[in-house]
Amino acid sequence: MNQTTRILHIYEHCPFCVKALMIFGLKDIPFERRVFLNDDEAGPISMVGRKVVPILEENGRYMSESMDIVSHIDGLGAPLLTGPVRPEIADWLKAGSRATYRLFLPRAVCTPLPEFATTSARAGFIRRKEESTGAFWEILADGSKEIAELNALLEKLASLIQSPEAVNGTLSTDDIHLFAQLHSMSLIKGLRYPLEVEAYRQVMSEKSGVDLLDLFSV
Ligand SMILES: N[C@@H](CCC(=O)N[C@@H](CS)C(=O)NCC(=O)O)C(=O)O
């Protein structure tokens, strides 16, 4: 019998890749993880025509778009993401996304993650991202306003979490989006996690097999 081979091509810091990784872990579906160097353009372009991750390679066919990958993998066997989604969660994610993205990018490129293993991978990332964020050194020099903003949001999140096993009680795509954002936030030192949020972060990391990045936080 032919067995399906699944390879997930990612950058480990990438929140969209976290979403794709999560569903494999939550469903316990075997896959191979491959990390592109951040300046490898030819690799992803040869697969899907542009420089983007995540890419799922399944028996030689390629799929991009994180949530398409999530729904494809969730559709194997009994679906897991069957719970409701709540607009409050989407609103919460939106409220914190700008500050998270801005503080996260200069920190991500300082990590020892494999996509940044070479000088040229790091330099290319800084050059491309600084075009939209402004100088990384300025962001690293003072993030106090954004950190205060995110801490206020984390307080609010505590009251939105219905269970550490699933933000709305039963696993849903809200958990995929929420954990991916908390994963990015885990690189930011100075964030304070209320008990409910901390329990959620730990349980979701354990269940999905996706490590948080607290260890590398600055
Ligand atoms: N809509 C896509 C977005 C994916 C995306 O933006 N990925 C980023 C990495 S976090 C990327 O590959 N950007 C191109 C680059 O880094 O050069 C998805 O959900 O998969």
mmCIF file of C-alpha atoms and ligand atoms in Angstrom:
data_model
loop_
_atom_site.group_PDB
_atom_site.id
_atom_site.type_symbol
_atom_site.label_atom_id
_atom_site.label_comp_id
_atom_site.label_asym_id
_atom_site.label_seq_id
_atom_site.Cartn_x
_atom_site.Cartn_y
_atom_site.Cartn_z
ATOM 1 C CA MET A 1 0.000 0.000 0.000
ATOM 2 C CA ASN A 2 1.300 3.483 -0.857
ATOM 3 C CA GLN A 3 1.971 5.663 2.131
ATOM 4 C CA THR A 4 1.484 9.419 2.005
ATOM 5 C CA THR A 5 4.675 11.361 2.640
ATOM 6 C CA ARG A 6 4.196 14.804 4.164
ATOM 7 C CA ILE A 7 6.924 17.402 4.423
ATOM 8 C CA LEU A 8 6.215 20.769 6.023
ATOM 9 C CA HIS A 9 8.584 23.521 4.856
ATOM 10 C CA ILE A 10 8.782 26.341 7.364
ATOM 11 C CA TYR A 11 10.666 29.047 9.216
ATOM 12 C CA GLU A 12 10.462 28.238 12.908
ATOM 13 C CA HIS A 13 9.746 31.836 13.991
ATOM 14 C CA CYS A 14 6.918 32.293 11.484
ATOM 15 C CA PRO A 15 3.424 32.551 13.030
ATOM 16 C CA PHE A 16 1.787 31.104 9.898
ATOM 17 C CA CYS A 17 4.119 28.117 10.137
ATOM 18 C CA VAL A 18 3.167 27.715 13.794
ATOM 19 C CA LYS A 19 -0.454 27.350 12.668
ATOM 20 C CA ALA A 20 0.462 24.573 10.234
ATOM 21 C CA LEU A 21 2.744 22.848 12.757
ATOM 22 C CA MET A 22 0.016 22.933 15.409
ATOM 23 C CA ILE A 23 -2.477 20.858 13.477
ATOM 24 C CA PHE A 24 0.047 18.090 12.857
ATOM 25 C CA GLY A 25 0.845 17.974 16.567
ATOM 26 C CA LEU A 26 -2.757 18.223 17.752
ATOM 27 C CA LYS A 27 -3.812 15.396 15.417
ATOM 28 C CA ASP A 28 -0.632 13.398 15.930
ATOM 29 C CA ILE A 29 -0.072 13.065 12.185
ATOM 30 C CA PRO A 30 3.475 12.111 11.211
ATOM 31 C CA PHE A 31 5.396 14.586 9.047
ATOM 32 C CA GLU A 32 8.877 15.727 8.272
ATOM 33 C CA ARG A 33 9.815 19.289 9.168
ATOM 34 C CA ARG A 34 12.241 21.154 6.890
ATOM 35 C CA VAL A 35 13.461 24.664 7.523
ATOM 36 C CA PHE A 36 14.455 26.985 4.681
ATOM 37 C CA LEU A 37 17.207 29.515 5.235
ATOM 38 C CA ASN A 38 15.453 32.878 5.315
ATOM 39 C CA ASP A 39 17.218 34.086 2.165
ATOM 40 C CA ASP A 40 16.583 30.924 0.160
ATOM 41 C CA GLU A 41 14.324 32.205 -2.590
ATOM 42 C CA ALA A 42 14.884 29.426 -5.105
ATOM 43 C CA GLY A 43 13.550 26.695 -2.769
ATOM 44 C CA PRO A 44 10.031 28.040 -2.171
ATOM 45 C CA ILE A 45 9.797 29.544 -5.678
ATOM 46 C CA SER A 46 10.492 26.147 -7.232
ATOM 47 C CA MET A 47 7.578 24.744 -5.219
ATOM 48 C CA VAL A 48 4.837 27.393 -5.252
ATOM 49 C CA GLY A 49 6.164 30.181 -7.479
ATOM 50 C CA ARG A 50 6.980 32.686 -4.724
ATOM 51 C CA LYS A 51 9.010 33.096 -1.568
ATOM 52 C CA VAL A 52 6.537 32.095 1.095
ATOM 53 C CA VAL A 53 6.139 29.583 3.920
ATOM 54 C CA PRO A 54 4.563 27.391 5.171
ATOM 55 C CA ILE A 55 4.471 24.965 2.262
ATOM 56 C CA LEU A 56 3.076 21.475 2.656
ATOM 57 C CA GLU A 57 4.596 18.942 0.278
ATOM 58 C CA GLU A 58 2.414 15.870 0.008
ATOM 59 C CA ASN A 59 3.432 13.078 -2.333
ATOM 60 C CA GLY A 60 5.245 15.612 -4.518
ATOM 61 C CA ARG A 61 2.367 18.136 -4.619
ATOM 62 C CA TYR A 62 2.582 21.513 -2.926
ATOM 63 C CA MET A 63 0.120 23.524 -0.891
ATOM 64 C CA SER A 64 0.708 26.989 0.608
ATOM 65 C CA GLU A 65 -1.612 29.113 2.802
ATOM 66 C CA SER A 66 -1.438 28.137 6.443
ATOM 67 C CA MET A 67 -5.186 27.831 7.037
ATOM 68 C CA ASP A 68 -5.641 25.703 3.905
ATOM 69 C CA ILE A 69 -3.003 23.370 5.301
ATOM 70 C CA VAL A 70 -4.749 23.386 8.699
ATOM 71 C CA SER A 71 -8.096 22.518 7.172
ATOM 72 C CA HIS A 72 -6.594 19.856 4.878
ATOM 73 C CA ILE A 73 -4.816 18.098 7.743
ATOM 74 C CA ASP A 74 -7.788 18.518 10.094
ATOM 75 C CA GLY A 75 -9.885 16.778 7.440
ATOM 76 C CA LEU A 76 -7.841 13.583 7.708
ATOM 77 C CA GLY A 77 -9.921 11.294 9.937
ATOM 78 C CA ALA A 78 -12.318 12.872 12.418
ATOM 79 C CA PRO A 79 -11.917 16.679 12.471
ATOM 80 C CA LEU A 80 -10.613 18.165 15.686
ATOM 81 C CA LEU A 81 -11.306 21.873 15.222
ATOM 82 C CA THR A 82 -15.041 21.556 15.687
ATOM 83 C CA GLY A 83 -15.655 24.240 18.292
ATOM 84 C CA PRO A 84 -17.242 27.649 17.769
ATOM 85 C CA VAL A 85 -15.250 30.769 16.967
ATOM 86 C CA ARG A 86 -15.944 34.020 18.797
ATOM 87 C CA PRO A 87 -15.630 37.558 17.434
ATOM 88 C CA GLU A 88 -14.079 38.616 20.773
ATOM 89 C CA ILE A 89 -11.053 36.461 19.977
ATOM 90 C CA ALA A 90 -10.650 37.914 16.475
ATOM 91 C CA ASP A 91 -10.945 41.411 17.982
ATOM 92 C CA TRP A 92 -8.341 40.596 20.632
ATOM 93 C CA LEU A 93 -5.909 39.281 18.007
ATOM 94 C CA LYS A 94 -6.396 42.373 15.883
ATOM 95 C CA ALA A 95 -5.893 44.749 18.802
ATOM 96 C CA GLY A 96 -2.478 43.261 19.597
ATOM 97 C CA SER A 97 -1.169 42.354 16.181
ATOM 98 C CA ARG A 98 0.619 45.602 15.303
ATOM 99 C CA ALA A 99 2.524 45.884 18.583
ATOM 100 C CA THR A 100 3.332 42.163 18.575
ATOM 101 C CA TYR A 101 4.640 42.195 14.999
ATOM 102 C CA ARG A 102 6.743 45.311 15.587
ATOM 103 C CA LEU A 103 8.395 44.034 18.777
ATOM 104 C CA PHE A 104 8.698 40.473 17.537
ATOM 105 C CA LEU A 105 10.596 40.986 14.255
ATOM 106 C CA PRO A 106 13.847 42.486 15.613
ATOM 107 C CA ARG A 107 13.872 39.825 18.332
ATOM 108 C CA ALA A 108 13.196 36.916 15.950
ATOM 109 C CA VAL A 109 16.287 37.627 13.866
ATOM 110 C CA CYS A 110 18.485 37.445 16.995
ATOM 111 C CA THR A 111 17.409 33.893 17.830
ATOM 112 C CA PRO A 112 19.498 30.813 17.050
ATOM 113 C CA LEU A 113 16.648 29.389 14.947
ATOM 114 C CA PRO A 114 17.824 27.495 11.849
ATOM 115 C CA GLU A 115 16.341 29.888 9.246
ATOM 116 C CA PHE A 116 18.797 32.503 10.543
ATOM 117 C CA ALA A 117 21.855 30.254 10.602
ATOM 118 C CA THR A 118 23.850 32.365 8.139
ATOM 119 C CA THR A 119 24.836 36.028 8.104
ATOM 120 C CA SER A 120 23.211 36.489 4.746
ATOM 121 C CA ALA A 121 19.904 35.019 5.968
ATOM 122 C CA ARG A 122 19.878 37.434 8.912
ATOM 123 C CA ALA A 123 20.953 40.424 6.835
ATOM 124 C CA GLY A 124 18.292 39.783 4.186
ATOM 125 C CA PHE A 125 15.561 39.549 6.835
ATOM 126 C CA ILE A 126 16.616 42.808 8.470
ATOM 127 C CA ARG A 127 16.809 44.607 5.133
ATOM 128 C CA ARG A 128 13.363 43.442 4.004
ATOM 129 C CA LYS A 129 11.509 43.902 7.287
ATOM 130 C CA GLU A 130 13.015 47.268 8.226
ATOM 131 C CA GLU A 131 11.378 48.676 5.102
ATOM 132 C CA SER A 132 8.035 48.392 6.840
ATOM 133 C CA THR A 133 8.940 48.648 10.543
ATOM 134 C CA GLY A 134 11.739 51.218 10.550
ATOM 135 C CA ALA A 135 15.152 50.590 12.144
ATOM 136 C CA PHE A 136 15.263 47.498 14.358
ATOM 137 C CA TRP A 137 17.684 49.188 16.782
ATOM 138 C CA GLU A 138 15.108 51.890 17.515
ATOM 139 C CA ILE A 139 12.427 49.297 18.249
ATOM 140 C CA LEU A 140 14.790 47.372 20.520
ATOM 141 C CA ALA A 141 15.873 50.569 22.273
ATOM 142 C CA ASP A 142 12.393 51.349 23.583
ATOM 143 C CA GLY A 143 9.380 49.102 23.383
ATOM 144 C CA SER A 144 7.888 50.203 26.691
ATOM 145 C CA LYS A 145 4.711 51.699 25.220
ATOM 146 C CA GLU A 146 3.912 48.609 23.191
ATOM 147 C CA ILE A 147 4.806 46.292 26.072
ATOM 148 C CA ALA A 148 2.346 48.156 28.320
ATOM 149 C CA GLU A 149 -0.283 47.870 25.577
ATOM 150 C CA LEU A 150 0.267 44.121 25.263
ATOM 151 C CA ASN A 151 0.210 43.596 29.035
ATOM 152 C CA ALA A 152 -3.175 45.325 29.214
ATOM 153 C CA LEU A 153 -4.412 43.035 26.442
ATOM 154 C CA LEU A 154 -3.116 39.935 28.231
ATOM 155 C CA GLU A 155 -5.183 40.934 31.275
ATOM 156 C CA LYS A 156 -8.254 41.083 29.029
ATOM 157 C CA LEU A 157 -7.417 37.743 27.430
ATOM 158 C CA ALA A 158 -7.511 36.030 30.831
ATOM 159 C CA SER A 159 -11.250 36.653 31.034
ATOM 160 C CA LEU A 160 -11.835 35.350 27.494
ATOM 161 C CA ILE A 161 -10.207 31.947 28.046
ATOM 162 C CA GLN A 162 -12.887 29.359 28.819
ATOM 163 C CA SER A 163 -10.482 26.433 29.284
ATOM 164 C CA PRO A 164 -6.710 25.890 29.099
ATOM 165 C CA GLU A 165 -7.522 23.108 26.609
ATOM 166 C CA ALA A 166 -9.368 25.366 24.171
ATOM 167 C CA VAL A 167 -10.068 29.090 24.317
ATOM 168 C CA ASN A 168 -13.778 28.591 23.553
ATOM 169 C CA GLY A 169 -14.149 25.300 25.443
ATOM 170 C CA THR A 170 -13.760 23.065 22.363
ATOM 171 C CA LEU A 171 -10.795 23.321 19.963
ATOM 172 C CA SER A 172 -11.428 25.602 16.995
ATOM 173 C CA THR A 173 -9.513 27.733 14.511
ATOM 174 C CA ASP A 174 -9.502 30.439 17.215
ATOM 175 C CA ASP A 175 -6.965 28.282 19.078
ATOM 176 C CA ILE A 176 -4.780 28.079 15.994
ATOM 177 C CA HIS A 177 -4.749 31.862 15.550
ATOM 178 C CA LEU A 178 -4.453 32.645 19.260
ATOM 179 C CA PHE A 179 -1.604 30.283 20.044
ATOM 180 C CA ALA A 180 0.311 31.485 16.957
ATOM 181 C CA GLN A 181 0.122 35.069 18.254
ATOM 182 C CA LEU A 182 1.082 34.029 21.798
ATOM 183 C CA HIS A 183 3.997 32.121 20.258
ATOM 184 C CA SER A 184 5.273 35.337 18.641
ATOM 185 C CA MET A 185 4.688 37.232 21.893
ATOM 186 C CA SER A 186 6.775 34.697 23.805
ATOM 187 C CA LEU A 187 9.929 36.315 22.375
ATOM 188 C CA ILE A 188 9.102 39.623 24.040
ATOM 189 C CA LYS A 189 10.577 40.005 27.507
ATOM 190 C CA GLY A 190 8.520 42.010 29.978
ATOM 191 C CA LEU A 191 5.144 40.530 29.092
ATOM 192 C CA ARG A 192 3.187 39.307 32.110
ATOM 193 C CA TYR A 193 0.930 36.323 31.692
ATOM 194 C CA PRO A 194 -2.082 36.071 34.016
ATOM 195 C CA LEU A 195 -2.580 32.520 35.356
ATOM 196 C CA GLU A 196 -5.298 31.638 32.844
ATOM 197 C CA VAL A 197 -3.159 32.759 29.923
ATOM 198 C CA GLU A 198 -0.069 30.993 31.223
ATOM 199 C CA ALA A 199 -2.009 27.728 31.674
ATOM 200 C CA TYR A 200 -3.406 28.085 28.139
ATOM 201 C CA ARG A 201 0.046 28.759 26.626
ATOM 202 C CA GLN A 202 1.574 25.733 28.335
ATOM 203 C CA VAL A 203 -1.262 23.290 27.588
ATOM 204 C CA MET A 204 -1.487 24.363 23.959
ATOM 205 C CA SER A 205 2.279 24.126 23.482
ATOM 206 C CA GLU A 206 2.264 20.637 25.013
ATOM 207 C CA LYS A 207 -0.725 19.424 22.979
ATOM 208 C CA SER A 208 0.519 20.825 19.677
ATOM 209 C CA GLY A 209 4.184 19.964 20.180
ATOM 210 C CA VAL A 210 5.158 23.553 19.303
ATOM 211 C CA ASP A 211 7.667 25.013 21.741
ATOM 212 C CA LEU A 212 7.247 28.567 22.952
ATOM 213 C CA LEU A 213 10.209 30.905 22.467
ATOM 214 C CA ASP A 214 10.465 32.285 26.042
ATOM 215 C CA LEU A 215 13.981 30.886 26.257
ATOM 216 C CA PHE A 216 15.158 33.344 23.625
ATOM 217 C CA SER A 217 13.143 36.318 24.825
ATOM 218 C CA VAL A 218 14.752 39.750 24.940
HETATM 219 N N1 LIG B 1 -1.279 33.974 3.883
HETATM 220 C C1 LIG B 1 -0.069 33.223 4.083
HETATM 221 C C2 LIG B 1 0.981 34.145 4.666
HETATM 222 C C3 LIG B 1 2.315 33.467 4.860
HETATM 223 C C4 LIG B 1 3.422 34.443 5.135
HETATM 224 O O1 LIG B 1 3.256 35.681 5.062
HETATM 225 N N2 LIG B 1 4.575 33.916 5.463
HETATM 226 C C5 LIG B 1 5.736 34.753 5.664
HETATM 227 C C6 LIG B 1 6.629 34.198 6.758
HETATM 228 S S1 LIG B 1 6.017 34.602 8.377
HETATM 229 C C7 LIG B 1 6.589 34.721 4.427
HETATM 230 O O2 LIG B 1 6.836 33.662 3.893
HETATM 231 N N3 LIG B 1 7.041 35.893 4.002
HETATM 232 C C8 LIG B 1 7.952 36.004 2.904
HETATM 233 C C9 LIG B 1 9.320 36.325 3.378
HETATM 234 O O3 LIG B 1 9.619 36.167 4.578
HETATM 235 O O4 LIG B 1 10.142 36.691 2.541
HETATM 236 C C10 LIG B 1 -0.368 32.048 5.006
HETATM 237 O O5 LIG B 1 -1.275 32.169 5.834
HETATM 238 O O6 LIG B 1 0.285 31.005 4.891
#
